[in-house]
Each structure stands twice: as structure tokens, then as C-alpha cells.
mmCIF file of C-alpha atoms in Angstrom:
data_model
loop_
_atom_site.group_PDB
_atom_site.id
_atom_site.type_symbol
_atom_site.label_atom_id
_atom_site.label_comp_id
_atom_site.label_asym_id
_atom_site.label_seq_id
_atom_site.Cartn_x
_atom_site.Cartn_y
_atom_site.Cartn_z
ATOM 1 C CA MET A 1 239.294 234.207 -79.966
ATOM 2 C CA THR A 2 235.748 232.827 -79.897
ATOM 3 C CA VAL A 3 234.663 230.397 -82.608
ATOM 4 C CA PRO A 4 231.351 231.625 -84.097
ATOM 5 C CA GLU A 5 228.381 229.338 -83.521
ATOM 6 C CA SER A 6 227.856 228.674 -87.247
ATOM 7 C CA THR A 7 231.538 227.773 -87.687
ATOM 8 C CA MET A 8 231.413 225.477 -84.665
ATOM 9 C CA SER A 9 228.368 223.745 -86.111
ATOM 10 C CA ASN A 10 230.160 223.251 -89.429
ATOM 11 C CA LEU A 11 233.230 221.907 -87.610
ATOM 12 C CA LYS A 12 231.124 219.318 -85.795
ATOM 13 C CA ILE A 13 229.678 218.150 -89.121
ATOM 14 C CA TRP A 14 233.173 217.765 -90.541
ATOM 15 C CA LEU A 15 234.353 215.745 -87.543
ATOM 16 C CA LYS A 16 231.257 213.537 -87.649
ATOM 17 C CA GLU A 17 231.867 212.762 -91.324
ATOM 18 C CA SER A 18 235.624 212.295 -90.902
ATOM 19 C CA ILE A 19 235.376 209.834 -88.001
ATOM 20 C CA ASP A 20 233.395 207.542 -90.307
ATOM 21 C CA TRP A 21 236.510 207.175 -92.501
ATOM 22 C CA LEU A 22 238.484 205.593 -89.668
ATOM 23 C CA HIS A 23 237.799 201.958 -90.648
ATOM 24 C CA LYS A 24 237.053 202.396 -94.345
ATOM 25 C CA ASP A 25 240.321 200.544 -95.035
ATOM 26 C CA GLY A 26 238.775 197.368 -93.628
ATOM 27 C CA SER A 27 240.475 197.616 -90.250
ATOM 28 C CA LYS A 28 238.520 196.545 -87.186
ATOM 29 C CA GLU A 29 237.900 198.233 -83.882
ATOM 30 C CA ILE A 30 240.099 196.425 -81.357
ATOM 31 C CA LEU A 31 239.081 198.103 -78.128
ATOM 32 C CA GLN A 32 239.169 195.871 -75.092
ATOM 33 C CA HIS A 33 235.736 195.214 -73.644
ATOM 34 C CA SER A 34 236.178 197.551 -70.659
ATOM 35 C CA ASN A 35 237.437 200.400 -72.858
ATOM 36 C CA HIS A 36 234.635 199.835 -75.352
ATOM 37 C CA LYS A 37 232.145 199.993 -72.478
ATOM 38 C CA LEU A 38 233.570 203.284 -71.239
ATOM 39 C CA ILE A 39 233.222 204.721 -74.743
ATOM 40 C CA GLU A 40 229.587 203.613 -74.811
ATOM 41 C CA LEU A 41 228.940 205.170 -71.389
ATOM 42 C CA MET A 42 230.619 208.396 -72.507
ATOM 43 C CA ASN A 43 228.274 208.601 -75.511
ATOM 44 C CA GLU A 44 225.246 207.805 -73.354
ATOM 45 C CA ASP A 45 226.201 210.532 -70.881
ATOM 46 C CA LYS A 46 226.565 212.984 -73.773
ATOM 47 C CA ASP A 47 223.070 212.069 -75.019
ATOM 48 C CA LYS A 48 221.722 212.760 -71.527
ATOM 49 C CA ASN A 49 223.533 216.138 -71.334
ATOM 50 C CA LEU A 50 225.564 214.901 -68.352
ATOM 51 C CA THR A 51 228.592 216.991 -69.241
ATOM 52 C CA VAL A 52 230.504 216.506 -65.996
ATOM 53 C CA ARG A 53 230.210 212.746 -66.310
ATOM 54 C CA VAL A 54 231.354 212.894 -69.928
ATOM 55 C CA TRP A 55 234.545 214.643 -68.840
ATOM 56 C CA ASP A 56 234.976 212.028 -66.101
ATOM 57 C CA ARG A 57 234.827 209.324 -68.793
ATOM 58 C CA ILE A 58 237.387 211.153 -70.933
ATOM 59 C CA ASP A 59 239.645 211.512 -67.907
ATOM 60 C CA GLU A 60 239.345 207.789 -67.131
ATOM 61 C CA LEU A 61 239.988 206.761 -70.735
ATOM 62 C CA GLU A 62 243.084 208.969 -70.955
ATOM 63 C CA LYS A 63 244.490 207.348 -67.847
ATOM 64 C CA LEU A 64 243.745 203.873 -69.179
ATOM 65 C CA THR A 65 245.728 204.563 -72.353
ATOM 66 C CA LEU A 66 248.836 204.911 -70.193
ATOM 67 C CA HIS A 67 248.505 201.220 -69.301
ATOM 68 C CA LEU A 68 248.015 200.014 -72.877
ATOM 69 C CA THR A 69 250.816 198.688 -75.072
ATOM 70 C CA ASN A 70 248.871 198.594 -78.348
ATOM 71 C CA THR A 71 249.333 201.989 -80.019
ATOM 72 C CA TYR A 72 246.440 201.316 -82.415
ATOM 73 C CA GLU A 73 244.044 200.956 -79.476
ATOM 74 C CA GLN A 74 245.551 204.045 -77.852
ATOM 75 C CA GLY A 75 244.961 206.012 -81.048
ATOM 76 C CA GLU A 76 241.364 204.772 -81.254
ATOM 77 C CA ILE A 77 240.634 205.952 -77.716
ATOM 78 C CA TYR A 78 242.315 209.309 -78.235
ATOM 79 C CA ILE A 79 240.501 210.090 -81.478
ATOM 80 C CA LEU A 80 237.071 209.179 -80.058
ATOM 81 C CA CYS A 81 237.730 211.303 -76.964
ATOM 82 C CA ALA A 82 238.979 214.137 -79.178
ATOM 83 C CA LYS A 83 235.771 214.189 -81.194
ATOM 84 C CA MET A 84 233.739 214.173 -77.972
ATOM 85 C CA ALA A 85 235.757 217.127 -76.632
ATOM 86 C CA ALA A 86 235.043 219.011 -79.869
ATOM 87 C CA ASP A 87 231.334 218.163 -79.613
ATOM 88 C CA LEU A 88 231.443 219.775 -76.159
ATOM 89 C CA GLU A 89 233.148 222.782 -77.794
ATOM 90 C CA ASN A 90 236.413 222.428 -75.886
ATOM 91 C CA ILE A 91 238.731 223.100 -78.812
ATOM 92 C CA LYS A 92 241.900 223.083 -76.726
ATOM 93 C CA ASP A 93 241.368 219.596 -75.328
ATOM 94 C CA ALA A 94 240.105 218.336 -78.690
ATOM 95 C CA SER A 95 243.268 219.573 -80.401
ATOM 96 C CA ARG A 96 245.468 218.001 -77.737
ATOM 97 C CA LEU A 97 243.683 214.652 -78.044
ATOM 98 C CA PHE A 98 243.775 214.667 -81.860
ATOM 99 C CA GLN A 99 247.516 215.336 -81.657
ATOM 100 C CA ALA A 100 247.879 212.382 -79.305
ATOM 101 C CA ALA A 101 245.863 210.164 -81.664
ATOM 102 C CA GLU A 102 247.977 211.186 -84.647
ATOM 103 C CA SER A 103 251.166 210.344 -82.758
ATOM 104 C CA LYS A 104 249.865 206.883 -81.835
ATOM 105 C CA TYR A 105 248.850 206.175 -85.440
ATOM 106 C CA LYS A 106 252.391 206.636 -86.814
ATOM 107 C CA SER A 107 252.432 203.008 -87.991
ATOM 108 C CA TYR A 108 248.882 203.140 -89.377
ATOM 109 C CA PRO A 109 248.850 205.605 -92.317
ATOM 110 C CA HIS A 110 245.125 205.425 -93.048
ATOM 111 C CA GLN A 111 244.087 206.190 -89.468
ATOM 112 C CA ARG A 112 246.830 208.799 -89.163
ATOM 113 C CA ALA A 113 245.490 210.559 -92.270
ATOM 114 C CA VAL A 114 242.017 210.704 -90.723
ATOM 115 C CA ALA A 115 243.399 212.162 -87.481
ATOM 116 C CA LEU A 116 245.430 214.728 -89.431
ATOM 117 C CA TRP A 117 242.435 215.847 -91.470
ATOM 118 C CA MET A 118 240.302 216.274 -88.343
ATOM 119 C CA LEU A 119 243.133 218.126 -86.605
ATOM 120 C CA GLY A 120 243.444 220.395 -89.636
ATOM 121 C CA CYS A 121 239.767 221.324 -89.322
ATOM 122 C CA LEU A 122 240.380 222.433 -85.728
ATOM 123 C CA TYR A 123 243.452 224.402 -86.743
ATOM 124 C CA TRP A 124 241.517 226.194 -89.486
ATOM 125 C CA VAL A 125 238.621 227.377 -87.311
ATOM 126 C CA THR A 126 241.111 228.707 -84.751
ATOM 127 C CA SER A 127 242.992 230.705 -87.426
ATOM 128 C CA GLN A 128 246.097 228.493 -87.320
ATOM 129 C CA THR A 129 246.134 228.587 -91.109
ATOM 130 C CA VAL A 130 249.645 227.280 -91.769
ATOM 131 C CA ASP A 131 249.180 224.351 -89.371
ATOM 132 C CA ALA A 132 245.813 223.549 -90.966
ATOM 133 C CA ILE A 133 247.203 223.534 -94.507
ATOM 134 C CA SER A 134 250.163 221.386 -93.463
ATOM 135 C CA SER A 135 247.934 218.930 -91.620
ATOM 136 C CA TRP A 136 245.491 218.655 -94.541
ATOM 137 C CA GLN A 137 248.300 218.239 -97.087
ATOM 138 C CA ASP A 138 249.852 215.474 -94.985
ATOM 139 C CA ALA A 139 246.480 213.711 -94.794
ATOM 140 C CA ILE A 140 246.030 213.849 -98.569
ATOM 141 C CA SER A 141 249.603 212.623 -99.104
ATOM 142 C CA LEU A 142 249.032 209.639 -96.818
ATOM 143 C CA PHE A 143 245.869 208.724 -98.719
ATOM 144 C CA GLU A 144 247.852 208.989 -101.972
ATOM 145 C CA GLU A 145 250.525 206.644 -100.586
ATOM 146 C CA ARG A 146 247.891 204.120 -99.579
ATOM 147 C CA SER A 147 246.230 204.259 -102.998
ATOM 148 C CA ASN A 148 249.567 203.275 -104.576
ATOM 149 C CA SER A 149 250.163 200.332 -102.254
ATOM 150 C CA VAL A 150 250.025 196.855 -103.805
ATOM 151 C CA GLN A 151 248.301 195.640 -100.627
ATOM 152 C CA VAL A 152 245.251 197.836 -101.210
ATOM 153 C CA SER A 153 242.207 196.403 -102.990
ATOM 154 C CA GLN A 154 240.733 198.000 -106.101
ATOM 155 C CA THR A 155 237.694 199.037 -104.077
ATOM 156 C CA MET A 156 239.895 200.956 -101.665
ATOM 157 C CA ILE A 157 241.956 202.434 -104.518
ATOM 158 C CA ASN A 158 238.723 203.870 -105.903
ATOM 159 C CA TRP A 159 237.731 205.160 -102.456
ATOM 160 C CA TYR A 160 241.103 206.871 -102.010
ATOM 161 C CA ALA A 161 240.939 208.436 -105.488
ATOM 162 C CA ASP A 162 237.508 209.864 -104.752
ATOM 163 C CA LYS A 163 238.512 211.132 -101.327
ATOM 164 C CA ILE A 164 241.791 212.652 -102.538
ATOM 165 C CA LYS A 165 239.942 214.634 -105.218
ATOM 166 C CA LYS A 166 237.293 215.879 -102.806
ATOM 167 C CA LEU A 167 239.716 216.812 -100.030
ATOM 168 C CA SER A 168 241.943 218.648 -102.503
ATOM 169 C CA ASP A 169 238.880 220.594 -103.669
ATOM 170 C CA TYR A 170 238.004 221.420 -100.063
ATOM 171 C CA LEU A 171 241.531 222.645 -99.403
ATOM 172 C CA ASP A 172 241.329 224.957 -102.438
ATOM 173 C CA LEU A 173 237.933 226.148 -101.259
ATOM 174 C CA ALA A 174 239.249 226.939 -97.769
ATOM 175 C CA LEU A 175 242.128 228.951 -99.238
ATOM 176 C CA THR A 176 239.802 230.838 -101.573
ATOM 177 C CA HIS A 177 237.188 231.798 -98.987
ATOM 178 C CA GLU A 178 239.501 231.831 -95.950
ATOM 179 C CA GLU A 179 237.153 229.755 -93.821
ATOM 180 C CA LEU A 180 236.206 226.146 -93.248
ATOM 181 C CA PRO A 181 234.088 225.106 -96.246
ATOM 182 C CA THR A 182 230.638 223.649 -95.817
ATOM 183 C CA TYR A 183 230.730 219.864 -96.009
ATOM 184 C CA ALA A 184 228.969 218.277 -98.991
ATOM 185 C CA GLN A 185 228.951 214.691 -100.172
ATOM 186 C CA ASN A 186 229.796 215.579 -103.792
ATOM 187 C CA PRO A 187 231.736 218.833 -104.091
ATOM 188 C CA ILE A 188 231.829 218.755 -107.912
ATOM 189 C CA ASN A 189 231.583 222.511 -107.819
ATOM 190 C CA PRO A 190 232.961 223.428 -104.375
ATOM 191 C CA ALA A 191 231.966 227.070 -104.658
ATOM 192 C CA ALA A 192 228.324 226.051 -104.999
ATOM 193 C CA ASN A 193 228.524 224.329 -101.645
ATOM 194 C CA HIS A 194 229.977 227.366 -99.966
ATOM 195 C CA ALA A 195 227.266 229.477 -98.417
ATOM 196 C CA LYS A 196 227.471 231.807 -95.512
ATOM 197 C CA PRO A 197 224.701 231.412 -92.922
ATOM 198 C CA ALA A 198 221.930 233.944 -92.973
ATOM 199 C CA ALA A 199 221.985 236.518 -90.237
ATOM 200 C CA SER A 200 219.729 235.549 -87.380
ATOM 201 C CA ALA A 201 216.876 237.805 -86.419
ATOM 202 C CA PRO A 202 217.306 239.750 -83.158
ATOM 203 C CA GLU A 203 215.715 238.163 -80.129
ATOM 204 C CA PRO A 204 212.576 239.858 -78.819
ATOM 205 C CA GLU A 205 212.898 241.457 -75.417
ATOM 206 C CA PRO A 206 209.986 240.697 -73.096
ATOM 207 C CA ASP A 207 208.978 242.744 -70.100
ATOM 208 C CA SER A 208 211.426 242.486 -67.213
ATOM 209 C CA ASP A 209 210.635 240.384 -64.187
ATOM 210 C CA PRO A 210 209.325 242.466 -61.251
ATOM 211 C CA ASN A 211 210.948 240.037 -58.779
ATOM 212 C CA PRO A 212 214.668 239.866 -59.576
ATOM 213 C CA ASP A 213 216.805 237.257 -57.851
ATOM 214 C CA PRO A 214 217.813 238.259 -54.298
ATOM 215 C CA ASP A 215 221.490 237.454 -54.890
ATOM 216 C CA PRO A 216 222.554 239.489 -57.943
ATOM 217 C CA VAL A 217 226.225 239.615 -58.886
ATOM 218 C CA PRO A 218 227.812 242.338 -61.016
ATOM 219 C CA GLU A 219 227.374 241.717 -64.718
ATOM 220 C CA ALA A 220 230.412 240.052 -66.254
ATOM 221 C CA GLU A 221 231.043 242.656 -68.954
ATOM 222 C CA ASP A 222 231.555 245.387 -66.369
ATOM 223 C CA LEU A 223 234.386 243.606 -64.570
ATOM 224 C CA ASP A 224 238.053 243.004 -65.256
ATOM 225 C CA SER A 225 238.744 239.750 -67.047
ATOM 226 C CA LEU A 226 241.509 237.189 -66.712
ATOM 227 C CA ARG A 227 242.672 235.297 -69.764
ATOM 228 C CA TRP A 228 244.913 232.302 -69.180
ATOM 229 C CA LEU A 229 247.085 230.560 -71.730
ATOM 230 C CA SER A 230 247.878 226.942 -70.855
ATOM 231 C CA CYS A 231 251.080 225.940 -72.563
ATOM 232 C CA PHE A 232 251.867 222.595 -74.151
ATOM 233 C CA VAL A 233 255.208 221.398 -72.687
ATOM 234 C CA SER A 234 256.806 219.310 -75.415
ATOM 235 C CA ASP A 235 259.760 221.141 -76.934
ATOM 236 C CA SER A 236 263.327 220.923 -75.707
ATOM 237 C CA VAL A 237 266.357 223.137 -76.299
ATOM 238 C CA PRO A 238 269.968 222.723 -75.056
ATOM 239 C CA ALA A 239 271.365 225.282 -72.622
ATOM 240 C CA GLY A 240 275.037 224.345 -73.183
ATOM 241 C CA GLY A 241 276.462 224.375 -76.683
ATOM 242 C CA PHE A 242 274.343 224.459 -79.778
ATOM 243 C CA GLY A 243 272.353 221.281 -80.204
ATOM 244 C CA PRO A 244 269.184 219.954 -81.745
ATOM 245 C CA THR A 245 265.818 221.072 -80.480
ATOM 246 C CA GLY A 246 263.072 218.498 -80.245
ATOM 247 C CA TYR A 247 259.331 218.087 -80.417
ATOM 248 C CA ASP A 248 257.901 215.261 -78.341
ATOM 249 C CA PRO A 249 254.514 214.003 -79.597
ATOM 250 C CA ASP A 250 253.926 212.599 -76.108
ATOM 251 C CA PRO A 251 254.086 215.764 -73.978
ATOM 252 C CA VAL A 252 255.696 215.816 -70.559
ATOM 253 C CA GLY A 253 252.772 217.892 -69.371
ATOM 254 C CA TYR A 254 251.145 221.292 -69.435
ATOM 255 C CA LEU A 255 251.803 224.552 -67.656
ATOM 256 C CA GLU A 256 249.693 224.431 -64.504
ATOM 257 C CA ILE A 257 248.785 227.306 -62.186
ATOM 258 C CA SER A 258 247.947 226.305 -58.613
ATOM 259 C CA GLU A 259 246.764 229.678 -57.327
ATOM 260 C CA VAL A 260 245.773 233.141 -58.485
ATOM 261 C CA GLN A 261 246.194 236.547 -56.911
ATOM 262 C CA ILE A 262 243.388 239.060 -56.747
ATOM 263 C CA GLN A 263 244.186 242.439 -55.183
ATOM 264 C CA ASP A 264 247.416 240.988 -53.723
ATOM 265 C CA GLN A 265 245.492 238.200 -51.997
ATOM 266 C CA ALA A 266 246.224 234.542 -52.873
ATOM 267 C CA TYR A 267 243.262 232.378 -53.885
ATOM 268 C CA GLU A 268 243.152 228.612 -54.338
ATOM 269 C CA ILE A 269 241.610 227.208 -57.537
ATOM 270 C CA HIS A 270 238.703 224.751 -57.233
ATOM 271 C CA SER A 271 237.221 223.216 -60.382
ATOM 272 C CA THR A 272 233.454 222.966 -60.762
ATOM 273 C CA LYS A 273 233.909 220.405 -63.545
ATOM 274 C CA THR A 274 235.904 217.184 -63.883
ATOM 275 C CA LYS A 275 237.609 215.949 -60.745
ATOM 276 C CA SER A 276 240.898 214.306 -61.666
ATOM 277 C CA ILE A 277 242.181 211.380 -59.611
ATOM 278 C CA LYS A 278 245.503 213.097 -58.948
ATOM 279 C CA ARG A 279 244.570 216.763 -58.880
ATOM 280 C CA ASN A 280 241.802 219.291 -59.223
ATOM 281 C CA THR A 281 242.325 220.573 -62.765
ATOM 282 C CA VAL A 282 240.744 223.493 -64.592
ATOM 283 C CA ASN A 283 241.247 223.311 -68.368
ATOM 284 C CA ILE A 284 241.549 226.818 -69.781
ATOM 285 C CA VAL A 285 240.795 227.081 -73.512
ATOM 286 C CA SER A 286 243.046 229.922 -74.607
ATOM 287 C CA LEU A 287 241.001 230.653 -77.724
ATOM 288 C CA THR A 288 237.824 231.517 -75.848
ATOM 289 C CA GLU A 289 236.910 234.253 -73.408
ATOM 290 C CA TYR A 290 236.803 234.135 -69.611
ATOM 291 C CA GLN A 291 235.664 236.557 -66.951
ATOM 292 C CA THR A 292 236.444 236.619 -63.242
ATOM 293 C CA VAL A 293 233.714 238.005 -60.962
ATOM 294 C CA ARG A 294 233.168 238.256 -57.224
ATOM 295 C CA VAL A 295 230.121 236.523 -55.739
ATOM 296 C CA THR A 296 227.834 238.201 -53.230
ATOM 297 C CA GLY A 297 225.178 236.199 -51.410
ATOM 298 C CA THR A 298 224.597 232.650 -50.206
ATOM 299 C CA SER A 299 222.343 231.030 -52.809
ATOM 300 C CA MET A 300 225.045 228.536 -53.918
ATOM 301 C CA ASN A 301 226.887 227.978 -50.653
ATOM 302 C CA VAL A 302 226.409 224.180 -50.737
ATOM 303 C CA ALA A 303 226.877 223.703 -54.483
ATOM 304 C CA LYS A 304 228.699 220.575 -55.600
ATOM 305 C CA PRO A 305 231.481 219.710 -56.251
ATOM 306 C CA VAL A 306 232.601 222.950 -54.565
ATOM 307 C CA PRO A 307 230.472 225.437 -52.582
ATOM 308 C CA ILE A 308 230.332 229.009 -53.875
ATOM 309 C CA GLU A 309 230.301 231.296 -50.854
ATOM 310 C CA ASP A 310 229.909 235.008 -50.297
ATOM 311 C CA GLY A 311 233.190 236.731 -51.209
ATOM 312 C CA ASP A 312 234.486 233.938 -53.465
ATOM 313 C CA TYR A 313 235.522 234.701 -57.018
ATOM 314 C CA ILE A 314 234.345 232.584 -59.945
ATOM 315 C CA LEU A 315 235.935 231.963 -63.329
ATOM 316 C CA VAL A 316 233.217 232.274 -65.977
ATOM 317 C CA HIS A 317 233.660 230.760 -69.444
ATOM 318 C CA ARG A 318 231.756 233.032 -71.809
ATOM 319 C CA GLN A 319 229.201 230.947 -73.727
ATOM 320 C CA SER A 320 225.482 231.125 -74.378
ATOM 321 C CA ASN A 321 224.582 227.437 -74.746
ATOM 322 C CA PRO A 322 225.381 225.588 -71.504
ATOM 323 C CA ASN A 323 224.611 221.953 -70.883
ATOM 324 C CA ASP A 324 221.978 220.795 -68.432
ATOM 325 C CA SER A 325 223.018 220.906 -64.747
ATOM 326 C CA GLU A 326 225.941 223.279 -65.263
ATOM 327 C CA ILE A 327 226.418 226.227 -62.912
ATOM 328 C CA VAL A 328 225.900 229.418 -64.892
ATOM 329 C CA VAL A 329 225.859 233.178 -64.623
ATOM 330 C CA ALA A 330 222.566 234.354 -66.110
ATOM 331 C CA GLY A 331 220.810 237.657 -66.585
ATOM 332 C CA ILE A 332 217.279 238.807 -67.370
ATOM 333 C CA ILE A 333 216.895 240.189 -70.870
ATOM 334 C CA GLY A 334 215.976 243.853 -70.587
ATOM 335 C CA GLU A 335 217.511 244.169 -67.088
ATOM 336 C CA ASP A 336 221.181 244.583 -67.961
ATOM 337 C CA ASN A 337 222.223 245.471 -64.411
ATOM 338 C CA LEU A 338 220.993 242.179 -62.930
ATOM 339 C CA ALA A 339 222.629 238.747 -62.988
ATOM 340 C CA THR A 340 222.822 235.689 -60.775
ATOM 341 C CA VAL A 341 224.779 232.468 -60.218
ATOM 342 C CA LYS A 342 222.606 229.340 -60.247
ATOM 343 C CA ARG A 343 222.416 225.705 -61.310
ATOM 344 C CA LEU A 344 220.765 225.515 -64.740
ATOM 345 C CA LYS A 345 218.125 222.900 -65.517
ATOM 346 C CA TYR A 346 216.239 222.412 -68.763
ATOM 347 C CA ARG A 347 212.536 221.595 -68.340
ATOM 348 C CA ASN A 348 210.211 221.098 -71.332
ATOM 349 C CA GLY A 349 212.172 223.500 -73.490
ATOM 350 C CA LYS A 350 212.384 226.087 -70.726
ATOM 351 C CA ILE A 351 215.081 227.047 -68.238
ATOM 352 C CA GLN A 352 215.155 226.824 -64.441
ATOM 353 C CA LEU A 353 217.789 228.572 -62.330
ATOM 354 C CA LEU A 354 218.026 226.715 -59.026
ATOM 355 C CA PRO A 355 219.847 227.619 -55.802
ATOM 356 C CA GLU A 356 221.844 225.169 -53.670
ATOM 357 C CA SER A 357 221.882 226.814 -50.289
ATOM 358 C CA THR A 358 221.548 226.436 -46.539
ATOM 359 C CA ASP A 359 219.481 229.624 -46.549
ATOM 360 C CA GLU A 360 215.808 228.630 -46.866
ATOM 361 C CA SER A 361 214.821 232.098 -48.111
ATOM 362 C CA HIS A 362 216.169 231.236 -51.539
ATOM 363 C CA TYR A 363 213.642 228.395 -51.843
ATOM 364 C CA ASN A 364 210.757 230.691 -50.885
ATOM 365 C CA HIS A 365 211.614 233.325 -53.473
ATOM 366 C CA PRO A 366 209.108 233.833 -56.353
ATOM 367 C CA ASN A 367 211.799 232.900 -58.886
ATOM 368 C CA TYR A 368 212.489 229.512 -57.303
ATOM 369 C CA GLU A 369 211.621 226.769 -59.828
ATOM 370 C CA LYS A 370 210.304 229.411 -62.226
ATOM 371 C CA GLU A 371 210.459 228.206 -65.824
ATOM 372 C CA TRP A 372 211.961 230.897 -68.035
ATOM 373 C CA THR A 373 211.777 230.948 -71.813
ATOM 374 C CA PRO A 374 215.033 231.366 -73.791
ATOM 375 C CA ASN A 375 213.803 234.835 -74.762
ATOM 376 C CA GLU A 376 213.615 235.874 -71.103
ATOM 377 C CA ILE A 377 216.983 234.675 -69.845
ATOM 378 C CA ARG A 378 220.429 235.497 -71.197
ATOM 379 C CA ILE A 379 223.196 233.043 -70.307
ATOM 380 C CA ILE A 380 226.393 235.020 -69.755
ATOM 381 C CA GLY A 381 228.632 232.002 -69.196
ATOM 382 C CA VAL A 382 229.405 228.750 -67.407
ATOM 383 C CA VAL A 383 231.246 228.682 -64.079
ATOM 384 C CA GLU A 384 234.453 226.687 -64.617
ATOM 385 C CA ALA A 385 236.155 227.313 -61.268
ATOM 386 C CA VAL A 386 235.840 228.922 -57.862
ATOM 387 C CA PHE A 387 238.692 230.976 -56.355
ATOM 388 C CA LYS A 388 238.770 230.738 -52.562
ATOM 389 C CA LYS A 389 240.940 232.870 -50.303
ATOM 390 C CA LYS A 390 243.868 230.934 -48.858
#
């Protein structure tokens, strides 16, 4: 399932607003200096569209939480990383990180309520309706409990009363319209704030380029696709007599696949994204679409972090809005039988598709360093991994 662009935009607005509630109860950020610095660097990398480095920061921060004893600080790190993952449109990792934050905030009802509300927003846009309703109801209940506490100031009691009313209205609105409602500061009449986005006008199709790239690959739609489901390993069940099953909020891990088979041939998996300290991990978001295609040609045979060589297969995450410096599969609008694998660069509002090759002919081609307009180039997807024959 692919989250529509308008829904994703609305989700990001919700998460941006919700994260601002985190310290409304008067609590202070208690991040250690080094962790606070990593958070700052992560945000700076995001502003610079350095997606790979952002995921490196998230990876580092997750590992650091394992060495912390303060669950409040752990929750703070998890929830900030979760929002960043959602901003990068990785719903699977965002959901996992919000779940981790919620589990660390067990002793902090205000912060736990915020994490639950944000998690509910993710559940709703991925059609996990029951989980979303439960998460939202729990968040509202926690706010209600806090508003009745003798330790809460009158100012905060008023804040909780206002928020409880608004969130309850939003929950009713979601149930009525069966989609995430549009955020508004004062939903006095929630239905008035609910508006579906206008349909976008079709993109114009310019004349095709007379000099197509010398290393075309088959277009992704015409090839078989692989869809992977990565499973959260957290439940337990007895295999002897009947006994209690259990849900562990701190998972023992995730189902990991170390190789794939294509036409009875084993291929190793090499990530083009975040390099983990312990292993080379490809995060597969089960709710979005992937394609696997075979590469022909040498234009990316020295790409980093892993070369893409003739005969390799690549795992392509279907999306149309890649970040700067990602490796993409792109096609020319109007030439549906042509596509290429290249490093994408944004230049003055235009797009460059650059080779990384030992073959000098790719740098002498007319398309080298050409600046394409968004109406000339169609991004089919981002290369998440390379499959190399064992």
C-alpha cells in the first residue's frame, strides 16, 4: 500500500504539531550534550538533503540509547528519530521508533500520550484503523488522567481540557470521513476543516530527447516485482502446555533476509543506504511498492557505497520525489521504453543524472551534466539495494 502524497503531507503536519506538545507539561529536555549534538546534526543533514547521513545519525542515536539508563532520555531520542523517519517517508521505521518511544515513556503519562497520538496518525494513514483508534483513545485518556491530577497547575488543566476536546473532535472526524483529518488550530466545526485536495493538473509532455542515455535498463513496470514483509519479532507463545502469550515492547529483533534467489541463483544483498556498524541492512517498508530489475551497462560501476555492475539486480523503491544525491531509476517523459540508473543531483530547480563509472564514454555523452526540468524526467524510484551473484 502506497500512502498518497497529499495524505503524507497531512501526516507530516500532524507530527510537526504533535511534537510541540512534548514539553507543554513544563518538563525539560534532558538530552546529554553529545546526544543533543547528534540530534542537531541530524536536523542539519535533513535541511541539506543529505538523506544517507540522516539515516547514519538515526542509526547512531539508536545504538546510543542502548547505553542509556534514563528511560525519559531514551524516549526523547526515539520520538525525535521517529518524526525524522516519517519526514523521510519511511513509515515502517517511524512506526517502530514511535512504538519504542511509547514503551520508554511508560512512567511519563504526558509524553506517552503524545507518542501514542503520533503513532495513531501513522496507523490511520496505513489503514490500521483499529490500532489507530485504540492509540488515539489511549492518548486522550492519559491527557484526561493528567488533567485530574492534583499536581497539575490550573494552566495545564486548561490546556488539557482544550486538547482533549479537540482530539476527540478529530477522532470523530476521522471515523466519519475514514481518513486522517486536516489539522486546524481551532476545530470548532471539524467538518469545515475537512477538505479533500484538488486534483492536480496533468503534467505536460515535452518532446523526447534525441540522445537517450547509452545504458538504458528495462522499465520497472514491465518486470516482475518482489515485495518483502519485514516482521517485528516481539511476541512469544509456549510450545508445551497452554500458557500465556506475551508482547515485548522492546523487540528481540526483526526478520532479516541475508540473500535472495533470482532464477535459482543466490544473490547477496548490498544496501545503497545506511551502513550499520554490525551489518549491512536494507529496511523494507512493507506498505510501499518495490521493483527488482536487472542492470545492463557500466555507467554506475564505481558507485558508492556499492558499485552497480552489468548483470547486477537492483531493488527499486517506487517513489517520485527522491532526495538529492540518491541513486535513482529515471525515464524520459514521452519515451516510455527508456530508463536509466544514475546518481540524482538537484541544480537550480533542475535535475542532473550523473554516472559514476570507469568508462570515460559516459562522461562524453550529450546527456552528461544535462539539466533536465521536472517535466522532462520521470523518477521511477530510488535504488535501495544491489543484488550481487554469490
